[in-house]
């Protein structure tokens, strides 16, 4: 930790791992997403470990959940993205992949939030775009967060990049971040490492740091 101009500047995971300044963000661990990842069960287990350690250590926990708009209510960007993901050329052939309230939209049962935790729905890849997450974290004095969930190459990378411009220190828990395309996930990690400003750790190391002493 470095101190300057009345500020404490975390440089390591250990520096940031304080419930007064760090939260845990569980990204899109939904029924319809976890099942698409080959090692989805492993990611579930590591996310549960992190969530349980955060609860025991007094760290705030936030969840994100991807939501699809009804096709008729979708705009140009939403339709274009859906066409690419569903591999169709005609917007009239689209279906709403994660309609609000559908079985695939729900968080997996193992990661059901408790009464002190919050889920933010989103229609973007970045968890900070058009959600209350940034306001909620800042209002709590949080300037760092550990992120885990699915998928690294699709949603976690843009969340991390966005949050860097917002002034956060993001910490990716590598063995708790699933990927549908491992090579793309590795490129995402390499790009973020080159850009600087974020950190990585693994579940065991972070759980140890979050455990009250």
PDB file of C-alpha atoms in Angstrom:
ATOM      1  CA  UNK A   1       0.000   0.000   0.000  1.00  0.00           C
ATOM      2  CA  UNK A   2       1.219   3.478  -0.827  1.00  0.00           C
ATOM      3  CA  UNK A   3      -0.064   6.706   0.704  1.00  0.00           C
ATOM      4  CA  UNK A   4       0.031  10.099  -0.992  1.00  0.00           C
ATOM      5  CA  UNK A   5      -1.992  13.321  -0.972  1.00  0.00           C
ATOM      6  CA  UNK A   6      -4.260  11.968   1.734  1.00  0.00           C
ATOM      7  CA  UNK A   7      -5.040   8.841  -0.297  1.00  0.00           C
ATOM      8  CA  UNK A   8      -4.285   5.174   0.291  1.00  0.00           C
ATOM      9  CA  UNK A   9      -3.357   3.515  -3.010  1.00  0.00           C
ATOM     10  CA  UNK A  10      -3.783  -0.283  -3.125  1.00  0.00           C
ATOM     11  CA  UNK A  11      -1.225  -2.021  -5.322  1.00  0.00           C
ATOM     12  CA  UNK A  12      -1.834  -5.683  -4.518  1.00  0.00           C
ATOM     13  CA  UNK A  13      -4.791  -7.960  -3.884  1.00  0.00           C
ATOM     14  CA  UNK A  14      -3.877  -7.981  -0.198  1.00  0.00           C
ATOM     15  CA  UNK A  15      -3.955  -4.169  -0.132  1.00  0.00           C
ATOM     16  CA  UNK A  16      -7.430  -4.082  -1.657  1.00  0.00           C
ATOM     17  CA  UNK A  17      -8.894  -6.992   0.298  1.00  0.00           C
ATOM     18  CA  UNK A  18     -10.658  -5.005   2.994  1.00  0.00           C
ATOM     19  CA  UNK A  19     -14.452  -5.104   3.440  1.00  0.00           C
ATOM     20  CA  UNK A  20     -14.403  -1.325   3.801  1.00  0.00           C
ATOM     21  CA  UNK A  21     -13.135  -0.899   0.237  1.00  0.00           C
ATOM     22  CA  UNK A  22     -13.692  -4.161  -1.712  1.00  0.00           C
ATOM     23  CA  UNK A  23     -16.849  -5.984  -2.822  1.00  0.00           C
ATOM     24  CA  UNK A  24     -17.408  -9.284  -4.631  1.00  0.00           C
ATOM     25  CA  UNK A  25     -19.267  -9.275  -7.954  1.00  0.00           C
ATOM     26  CA  UNK A  26     -20.712 -12.574  -9.232  1.00  0.00           C
ATOM     27  CA  UNK A  27     -21.266 -12.166 -12.960  1.00  0.00           C
ATOM     28  CA  UNK A  28     -24.200 -13.817 -14.828  1.00  0.00           C
ATOM     29  CA  UNK A  29     -24.233 -17.189 -13.071  1.00  0.00           C
ATOM     30  CA  UNK A  30     -27.580 -18.043 -14.644  1.00  0.00           C
ATOM     31  CA  UNK A  31     -29.182 -21.380 -15.406  1.00  0.00           C
ATOM     32  CA  UNK A  32     -29.095 -20.777 -19.155  1.00  0.00           C
ATOM     33  CA  UNK A  33     -25.442 -19.670 -19.156  1.00  0.00           C
ATOM     34  CA  UNK A  34     -23.720 -22.039 -16.747  1.00  0.00           C
ATOM     35  CA  UNK A  35     -24.955 -25.019 -18.741  1.00  0.00           C
ATOM     36  CA  UNK A  36     -23.199 -23.748 -21.870  1.00  0.00           C
ATOM     37  CA  UNK A  37     -19.729 -23.868 -20.288  1.00  0.00           C
ATOM     38  CA  UNK A  38     -17.824 -27.201 -20.248  1.00  0.00           C
ATOM     39  CA  UNK A  39     -16.492 -26.600 -16.735  1.00  0.00           C
ATOM     40  CA  UNK A  40     -19.632 -24.877 -15.486  1.00  0.00           C
ATOM     41  CA  UNK A  41     -19.850 -27.080 -12.370  1.00  0.00           C
ATOM     42  CA  UNK A  42     -16.316 -26.072 -11.350  1.00  0.00           C
ATOM     43  CA  UNK A  43     -17.121 -22.389 -11.780  1.00  0.00           C
ATOM     44  CA  UNK A  44     -20.227 -22.861  -9.643  1.00  0.00           C
ATOM     45  CA  UNK A  45     -18.146 -24.392  -6.843  1.00  0.00           C
ATOM     46  CA  UNK A  46     -15.512 -21.650  -6.883  1.00  0.00           C
ATOM     47  CA  UNK A  47     -18.130 -18.891  -6.994  1.00  0.00           C
ATOM     48  CA  UNK A  48     -19.896 -20.452  -4.017  1.00  0.00           C
ATOM     49  CA  UNK A  49     -16.581 -20.568  -2.138  1.00  0.00           C
ATOM     50  CA  UNK A  50     -15.987 -16.891  -2.843  1.00  0.00           C
ATOM     51  CA  UNK A  51     -19.526 -15.918  -1.933  1.00  0.00           C
ATOM     52  CA  UNK A  52     -19.384 -17.836   1.349  1.00  0.00           C
ATOM     53  CA  UNK A  53     -15.997 -16.338   2.250  1.00  0.00           C
ATOM     54  CA  UNK A  54     -17.299 -12.859   1.451  1.00  0.00           C
ATOM     55  CA  UNK A  55     -20.308 -13.356   3.695  1.00  0.00           C
ATOM     56  CA  UNK A  56     -18.161 -14.644   6.544  1.00  0.00           C
ATOM     57  CA  UNK A  57     -15.685 -11.794   6.154  1.00  0.00           C
ATOM     58  CA  UNK A  58     -18.248  -8.997   5.956  1.00  0.00           C
ATOM     59  CA  UNK A  59     -17.677  -8.168   2.268  1.00  0.00           C
ATOM     60  CA  UNK A  60     -20.609  -6.911   0.233  1.00  0.00           C
ATOM     61  CA  UNK A  61     -21.776  -9.245  -2.545  1.00  0.00           C
ATOM     62  CA  UNK A  62     -23.492  -8.128  -5.745  1.00  0.00           C
ATOM     63  CA  UNK A  63     -24.791 -10.316  -8.580  1.00  0.00           C
ATOM     64  CA  UNK A  64     -25.469  -9.511 -12.207  1.00  0.00           C
ATOM     65  CA  UNK A  65     -28.034 -11.184 -14.397  1.00  0.00           C
ATOM     66  CA  UNK A  66     -28.343 -10.863 -18.174  1.00  0.00           C
ATOM     67  CA  UNK A  67     -31.804 -10.068 -19.467  1.00  0.00           C
ATOM     68  CA  UNK A  68     -33.128 -10.083 -23.039  1.00  0.00           C
ATOM     69  CA  UNK A  69     -35.697  -7.535 -24.090  1.00  0.00           C
ATOM     70  CA  UNK A  70     -38.759  -8.759 -25.976  1.00  0.00           C
ATOM     71  CA  UNK A  71     -37.820  -8.794 -29.658  1.00  0.00           C
ATOM     72  CA  UNK A  72     -40.465  -6.212 -30.567  1.00  0.00           C
ATOM     73  CA  UNK A  73     -39.122  -3.879 -27.843  1.00  0.00           C
ATOM     74  CA  UNK A  74     -35.464  -4.229 -28.916  1.00  0.00           C
ATOM     75  CA  UNK A  75     -33.538  -1.495 -30.670  1.00  0.00           C
ATOM     76  CA  UNK A  76     -30.945  -1.620 -33.414  1.00  0.00           C
ATOM     77  CA  UNK A  77     -27.970  -2.631 -31.274  1.00  0.00           C
ATOM     78  CA  UNK A  78     -29.942  -5.267 -29.389  1.00  0.00           C
ATOM     79  CA  UNK A  79     -31.304  -6.746 -32.630  1.00  0.00           C
ATOM     80  CA  UNK A  80     -27.920  -6.737 -34.321  1.00  0.00           C
ATOM     81  CA  UNK A  81     -26.280  -8.483 -31.368  1.00  0.00           C
ATOM     82  CA  UNK A  82     -29.077 -11.054 -31.154  1.00  0.00           C
ATOM     83  CA  UNK A  83     -28.767 -11.769 -34.880  1.00  0.00           C
ATOM     84  CA  UNK A  84     -25.051 -12.403 -34.478  1.00  0.00           C
ATOM     85  CA  UNK A  85     -25.431 -14.616 -31.418  1.00  0.00           C
ATOM     86  CA  UNK A  86     -28.356 -16.581 -32.842  1.00  0.00           C
ATOM     87  CA  UNK A  87     -26.788 -16.705 -36.342  1.00  0.00           C
ATOM     88  CA  UNK A  88     -29.824 -15.519 -38.234  1.00  0.00           C
ATOM     89  CA  UNK A  89     -30.081 -12.877 -40.964  1.00  0.00           C
ATOM     90  CA  UNK A  90     -33.743 -11.991 -40.525  1.00  0.00           C
ATOM     91  CA  UNK A  91     -34.742 -10.116 -37.328  1.00  0.00           C
ATOM     92  CA  UNK A  92     -38.193 -11.691 -37.609  1.00  0.00           C
ATOM     93  CA  UNK A  93     -36.616 -15.070 -36.858  1.00  0.00           C
ATOM     94  CA  UNK A  94     -35.157 -13.929 -33.538  1.00  0.00           C
ATOM     95  CA  UNK A  95     -36.292 -15.134 -30.137  1.00  0.00           C
ATOM     96  CA  UNK A  96     -35.713 -13.572 -26.740  1.00  0.00           C
ATOM     97  CA  UNK A  97     -32.909 -15.693 -25.237  1.00  0.00           C
ATOM     98  CA  UNK A  98     -33.153 -14.593 -21.591  1.00  0.00           C
ATOM     99  CA  UNK A  99     -36.600 -13.079 -21.086  1.00  0.00           C
ATOM    100  CA  UNK A 100     -37.155 -11.730 -17.606  1.00  0.00           C
ATOM    101  CA  UNK A 101     -38.616 -14.410 -15.347  1.00  0.00           C
ATOM    102  CA  UNK A 102     -37.799 -17.335 -17.636  1.00  0.00           C
ATOM    103  CA  UNK A 103     -36.082 -20.467 -16.227  1.00  0.00           C
ATOM    104  CA  UNK A 104     -32.823 -19.762 -18.086  1.00  0.00           C
ATOM    105  CA  UNK A 105     -32.731 -16.177 -16.790  1.00  0.00           C
ATOM    106  CA  UNK A 106     -32.652 -17.246 -13.121  1.00  0.00           C
ATOM    107  CA  UNK A 107     -29.463 -17.420 -11.070  1.00  0.00           C
ATOM    108  CA  UNK A 108     -28.460 -20.990 -10.282  1.00  0.00           C
ATOM    109  CA  UNK A 109     -29.917 -22.168  -6.954  1.00  0.00           C
ATOM    110  CA  UNK A 110     -26.475 -22.519  -5.323  1.00  0.00           C
ATOM    111  CA  UNK A 111     -25.960 -18.772  -5.705  1.00  0.00           C
ATOM    112  CA  UNK A 112     -29.302 -17.562  -4.454  1.00  0.00           C
ATOM    113  CA  UNK A 113     -28.705 -14.131  -2.865  1.00  0.00           C
ATOM    114  CA  UNK A 114     -29.570 -13.622   0.760  1.00  0.00           C
ATOM    115  CA  UNK A 115     -31.469 -10.654   2.161  1.00  0.00           C
ATOM    116  CA  UNK A 116     -28.322  -8.524   2.413  1.00  0.00           C
ATOM    117  CA  UNK A 117     -27.292  -9.038  -1.227  1.00  0.00           C
ATOM    118  CA  UNK A 118     -28.484  -7.488  -4.475  1.00  0.00           C
ATOM    119  CA  UNK A 119     -28.971  -8.626  -8.084  1.00  0.00           C
ATOM    120  CA  UNK A 120     -28.714  -6.094 -10.914  1.00  0.00           C
ATOM    121  CA  UNK A 121     -30.285  -6.944 -14.266  1.00  0.00           C
ATOM    122  CA  UNK A 122     -28.568  -5.717 -17.429  1.00  0.00           C
ATOM    123  CA  UNK A 123     -28.962  -5.825 -21.204  1.00  0.00           C
ATOM    124  CA  UNK A 124     -25.305  -4.975 -21.870  1.00  0.00           C
ATOM    125  CA  UNK A 125     -22.042  -6.870 -21.488  1.00  0.00           C
ATOM    126  CA  UNK A 126     -20.475  -4.419 -19.037  1.00  0.00           C
ATOM    127  CA  UNK A 127     -22.022  -4.730 -15.584  1.00  0.00           C
ATOM    128  CA  UNK A 128     -21.459  -0.979 -15.183  1.00  0.00           C
ATOM    129  CA  UNK A 129     -23.431   0.115 -18.264  1.00  0.00           C
ATOM    130  CA  UNK A 130     -26.900   1.400 -17.369  1.00  0.00           C
ATOM    131  CA  UNK A 131     -27.094  -0.484 -14.059  1.00  0.00           C
ATOM    132  CA  UNK A 132     -27.009   0.885 -10.486  1.00  0.00           C
ATOM    133  CA  UNK A 133     -23.788  -1.031  -9.710  1.00  0.00           C
ATOM    134  CA  UNK A 134     -21.448   1.964  -9.922  1.00  0.00           C
ATOM    135  CA  UNK A 135     -23.704   4.124  -7.738  1.00  0.00           C
ATOM    136  CA  UNK A 136     -24.179   1.316  -5.212  1.00  0.00           C
ATOM    137  CA  UNK A 137     -20.436   0.668  -4.873  1.00  0.00           C
ATOM    138  CA  UNK A 138     -19.441   4.327  -4.646  1.00  0.00           C
ATOM    139  CA  UNK A 139     -22.110   5.038  -2.053  1.00  0.00           C
ATOM    140  CA  UNK A 140     -20.544   2.321   0.125  1.00  0.00           C
ATOM    141  CA  UNK A 141     -17.043   3.746  -0.314  1.00  0.00           C
ATOM    142  CA  UNK A 142     -16.019   0.749  -2.435  1.00  0.00           C
ATOM    143  CA  UNK A 143     -13.172   1.351  -4.895  1.00  0.00           C
ATOM    144  CA  UNK A 144     -12.102  -2.255  -5.597  1.00  0.00           C
ATOM    145  CA  UNK A 145     -13.966  -5.421  -6.471  1.00  0.00           C
ATOM    146  CA  UNK A 146     -13.257  -9.090  -7.089  1.00  0.00           C
ATOM    147  CA  UNK A 147     -15.145 -10.540 -10.038  1.00  0.00           C
ATOM    148  CA  UNK A 148     -16.040 -14.134 -10.862  1.00  0.00           C
ATOM    149  CA  UNK A 149     -18.594 -15.839 -13.078  1.00  0.00           C
ATOM    150  CA  UNK A 150     -19.252 -16.412 -16.769  1.00  0.00           C
ATOM    151  CA  UNK A 151     -17.994 -15.572 -19.303  1.00  0.00           C
ATOM    152  CA  UNK A 152     -14.546 -14.047 -19.220  1.00  0.00           C
ATOM    153  CA  UNK A 153     -14.223 -13.323 -22.931  1.00  0.00           C
ATOM    154  CA  UNK A 154     -17.774 -12.013 -23.423  1.00  0.00           C
ATOM    155  CA  UNK A 155     -18.798 -10.030 -20.354  1.00  0.00           C
ATOM    156  CA  UNK A 156     -16.127  -9.969 -17.666  1.00  0.00           C
ATOM    157  CA  UNK A 157     -13.469  -8.354 -19.851  1.00  0.00           C
ATOM    158  CA  UNK A 158     -15.718  -5.433 -20.891  1.00  0.00           C
ATOM    159  CA  UNK A 159     -16.824  -5.034 -17.281  1.00  0.00           C
ATOM    160  CA  UNK A 160     -13.206  -4.818 -16.130  1.00  0.00           C
ATOM    161  CA  UNK A 161     -12.207  -2.393 -18.899  1.00  0.00           C
ATOM    162  CA  UNK A 162     -15.225  -0.167 -18.218  1.00  0.00           C
ATOM    163  CA  UNK A 163     -14.566  -0.093 -14.480  1.00  0.00           C
ATOM    164  CA  UNK A 164     -10.940   0.933 -14.997  1.00  0.00           C
ATOM    165  CA  UNK A 165     -12.168   4.118 -16.657  1.00  0.00           C
ATOM    166  CA  UNK A 166     -14.507   4.639 -13.701  1.00  0.00           C
ATOM    167  CA  UNK A 167     -11.560   4.508 -11.293  1.00  0.00           C
ATOM    168  CA  UNK A 168     -11.992   1.037  -9.786  1.00  0.00           C
ATOM    169  CA  UNK A 169      -9.358  -1.593  -9.088  1.00  0.00           C
ATOM    170  CA  UNK A 170     -10.806  -4.813 -10.573  1.00  0.00           C
ATOM    171  CA  UNK A 171      -9.499  -8.195  -9.404  1.00  0.00           C
ATOM    172  CA  UNK A 172     -10.252 -11.189 -11.636  1.00  0.00           C
ATOM    173  CA  UNK A 173     -10.466 -14.521  -9.818  1.00  0.00           C
ATOM    174  CA  UNK A 174      -9.072 -16.609 -12.655  1.00  0.00           C
ATOM    175  CA  UNK A 175     -10.190 -20.091 -11.596  1.00  0.00           C
ATOM    176  CA  UNK A 176     -13.690 -18.750 -10.883  1.00  0.00           C
ATOM    177  CA  UNK A 177     -14.122 -17.062 -14.281  1.00  0.00           C
ATOM    178  CA  UNK A 178     -15.541 -19.467 -16.839  1.00  0.00           C
ATOM    179  CA  UNK A 179     -15.128 -19.192 -20.598  1.00  0.00           C
ATOM    180  CA  UNK A 180     -16.913 -20.640 -23.572  1.00  0.00           C
ATOM    181  CA  UNK A 181     -13.876 -20.047 -25.769  1.00  0.00           C
ATOM    182  CA  UNK A 182     -10.613 -20.637 -23.821  1.00  0.00           C
ATOM    183  CA  UNK A 183      -8.352 -19.063 -26.444  1.00  0.00           C
ATOM    184  CA  UNK A 184     -10.454 -15.892 -26.481  1.00  0.00           C
ATOM    185  CA  UNK A 185     -10.358 -15.806 -22.680  1.00  0.00           C
ATOM    186  CA  UNK A 186      -6.564 -16.054 -22.718  1.00  0.00           C
ATOM    187  CA  UNK A 187      -6.419 -13.148 -25.181  1.00  0.00           C
ATOM    188  CA  UNK A 188      -8.683 -11.158 -22.863  1.00  0.00           C
ATOM    189  CA  UNK A 189      -6.384 -11.758 -19.897  1.00  0.00           C
ATOM    190  CA  UNK A 190      -3.332 -10.828 -21.986  1.00  0.00           C
ATOM    191  CA  UNK A 191      -4.938  -7.615 -23.207  1.00  0.00           C
ATOM    192  CA  UNK A 192      -5.913  -6.570 -19.698  1.00  0.00           C
ATOM    193  CA  UNK A 193      -2.451  -7.369 -18.363  1.00  0.00           C
ATOM    194  CA  UNK A 194      -0.878  -5.268 -21.122  1.00  0.00           C
ATOM    195  CA  UNK A 195      -3.232  -2.358 -20.464  1.00  0.00           C
ATOM    196  CA  UNK A 196      -2.545  -2.453 -16.712  1.00  0.00           C
ATOM    197  CA  UNK A 197      -4.678  -1.336 -13.811  1.00  0.00           C
ATOM    198  CA  UNK A 198      -6.291  -4.670 -12.955  1.00  0.00           C
ATOM    199  CA  UNK A 199      -5.109  -7.628 -10.883  1.00  0.00           C
ATOM    200  CA  UNK A 200      -5.605 -11.395 -10.914  1.00  0.00           C
ATOM    201  CA  UNK A 201      -5.749 -13.960  -8.144  1.00  0.00           C
ATOM    202  CA  UNK A 202      -7.233 -17.391  -7.523  1.00  0.00           C
ATOM    203  CA  UNK A 203      -9.988 -18.587  -5.239  1.00  0.00           C
ATOM    204  CA  UNK A 204      -7.785 -20.140  -2.568  1.00  0.00           C
ATOM    205  CA  UNK A 205      -5.618 -17.029  -2.213  1.00  0.00           C
ATOM    206  CA  UNK A 206      -8.566 -14.656  -2.073  1.00  0.00           C
ATOM    207  CA  UNK A 207     -10.521 -16.781   0.373  1.00  0.00           C
ATOM    208  CA  UNK A 208      -7.479 -16.812   2.649  1.00  0.00           C
ATOM    209  CA  UNK A 209      -7.260 -13.030   2.501  1.00  0.00           C
ATOM    210  CA  UNK A 210     -10.990 -12.594   3.157  1.00  0.00           C
ATOM    211  CA  UNK A 211     -11.029 -14.944   6.150  1.00  0.00           C
ATOM    212  CA  UNK A 212     -11.364 -12.969   9.413  1.00  0.00           C
ATOM    213  CA  UNK A 213      -8.403 -13.268  11.785  1.00  0.00           C
TER     214      UNK A 213
END
